């Protein structure tokens, strides 16, 4: 047969959480996507388990948050334990909420990485556009695509792929031409883990922080009288022993244990797994005194030195790095899987828009400028948290315990404090903060309840911001009972329909949309939807009027809505415009009559000559 050649818009290398998130996002767009993985199956046990609030919001935007919640454990309380000054045994110091209220409508969840991967795989199967190609290994890389006389400018990255029977097999036995393929890709995302093959081929340097700290981890079904075994608990004993306890699904509990220098443990699990696991259990028993701990079932265990590294460039030409291929750190803060999936959630919609010819390729530079600062913050947080677990104080001898570090980084840990800097996609902060004093440009838009104008049903605004590739323009018109309010809305509708005519026309035809939503602050009963400008209730010859785009900031029958203007800090007399990117981050805020400013924002990256599908 010889070597096969194929062509794809996007190639994803690695089908862990970051790669699967990339594939789920790409499946929303009419682009050709392939995802390969050298493993024969998904993760079966162990590894990452924490799902922060922002990741739950992202899962909900794909319609799969309920599947996570059915299997996962919700973390509401956290406990902190330390040595009793008299006996030396541990005692509870404090019990409190695991994270501050109102950061998100979702709490932190815990579910093993394999379970999360399976939900994402099932989502891809249901969509039917992208499937994971297993036992497929990248073996050669030409990032410029010009190693032969024939060079395909539209598909410049060439990746040689071979079939392997098993990850541990001698791969030289598998390199015949019959199972070799050269994939020509427009873009490649490397999600191939901490030992990234792609990074080694391109020799992209890392910033590295070395450490001699060693930790063990085990997922067991504990038999214990420790009272907070189903809480997230930080425990420190009188002899300096440190444990982090995290409840898991199916009766499992994860124990992270600080091993001073790794004494008694052999890092070769296959040679001395029983002895090493027993040592971990004995370490936990010692730290938990006076409470007892035994175990008859262990699902998974491992040990590892704490290592931090951060790739210097998230992009090399048309190749992008995400997840562990870009950053590694300890698992103490439960951030690794979250940051990894949020990397590709940030990236793929940009790639898809560029591939489709809708947006300027210059937007791709924002992947590095938006995501690397988050990884830098992760390194700072991880350093402080691990030190707090191990030592309880920083090098300047100022007291820094686990609780204070987690409190300081609460928004970061929940994933909702991420704020992207000004760029081609993020406008400068609005000069008139009175427009929306609690909406921050560059930050994800928090969600509150509104009431459907047509049906009276309360709904979280985020449920209208689904991950389907749409840009959203949120029109906060204010009170429409006033003449000035009606005049402002009419002015907006006329100007918007004129300046954005082609975009609106295309959005009505294509699956990839620009959506305009109206949220007014009038009494819902006093407003007739069909009296509003046509842009808010488009008419279709077959389907009739669209009743899904208008909402009221009005109390519902259960009284839980009617405060979105207050939460966002929007003046009901002025109103405002808010642009949400496809990833729900705010791109621009302006006066309701500033349609010219709105047009300037989009003109920075919109390729009008192609009639882009935004």
PDB file of C-alpha atoms in Angstrom, residues 82-84 87-90 235-243 258-260 282-289 389-391:
ATOM      1  CA  UNK A  82      -3.212  20.198  63.649  1.00  0.00           C
ATOM      2  CA  UNK A  83      -1.424  18.801  66.716  1.00  0.00           C
ATOM      3  CA  UNK A  84      -2.911  19.200  70.158  1.00  0.00           C
ATOM      4  CA  UNK A  87      -1.058  15.125  73.767  1.00  0.00           C
ATOM      5  CA  UNK A  88       0.536  15.758  70.382  1.00  0.00           C
ATOM      6  CA  UNK A  89      -2.388  13.987  68.723  1.00  0.00           C
ATOM      7  CA  UNK A  90      -4.233  15.791  65.957  1.00  0.00           C
ATOM      8  CA  UNK A 235      -3.850  17.522  58.378  1.00  0.00           C
ATOM      9  CA  UNK A 236      -0.521  18.234  60.039  1.00  0.00           C
ATOM     10  CA  UNK A 237       0.875  16.122  62.890  1.00  0.00           C
ATOM     11  CA  UNK A 238       3.236  17.075  65.704  1.00  0.00           C
ATOM     12  CA  UNK A 239       6.197  15.341  64.031  1.00  0.00           C
ATOM     13  CA  UNK A 240       5.747  17.339  60.809  1.00  0.00           C
ATOM     14  CA  UNK A 241       3.763  14.716  58.935  1.00  0.00           C
ATOM     15  CA  UNK A 242       1.356  16.199  56.414  1.00  0.00           C
ATOM     16  CA  UNK A 243      -1.701  14.693  54.714  1.00  0.00           C
ATOM     17  CA  UNK A 258       4.392  14.127  52.323  1.00  0.00           C
ATOM     18  CA  UNK A 259       7.317  11.701  52.369  1.00  0.00           C
ATOM     19  CA  UNK A 260      10.473  13.337  53.731  1.00  0.00           C
ATOM     20  CA  UNK A 282       1.663   3.316  57.751  1.00  0.00           C
ATOM     21  CA  UNK A 283       2.569   6.956  57.177  1.00  0.00           C
ATOM     22  CA  UNK A 284      -1.124   7.881  57.112  1.00  0.00           C
ATOM     23  CA  UNK A 285      -1.793   5.851  60.272  1.00  0.00           C
ATOM     24  CA  UNK A 286       1.000   7.653  62.110  1.00  0.00           C
ATOM     25  CA  UNK A 287      -0.181  11.118  61.066  1.00  0.00           C
ATOM     26  CA  UNK A 288      -3.848  10.447  61.918  1.00  0.00           C
ATOM     27  CA  UNK A 289      -3.252   9.458  65.566  1.00  0.00           C
ATOM     28  CA  UNK A 389       1.749  21.719  53.605  1.00  0.00           C
ATOM     29  CA  UNK A 390       5.365  20.782  54.185  1.00  0.00           C
ATOM     30  CA  UNK A 391       6.682  23.552  56.414  1.00  0.00           C
TER      31      UNK A 391
END
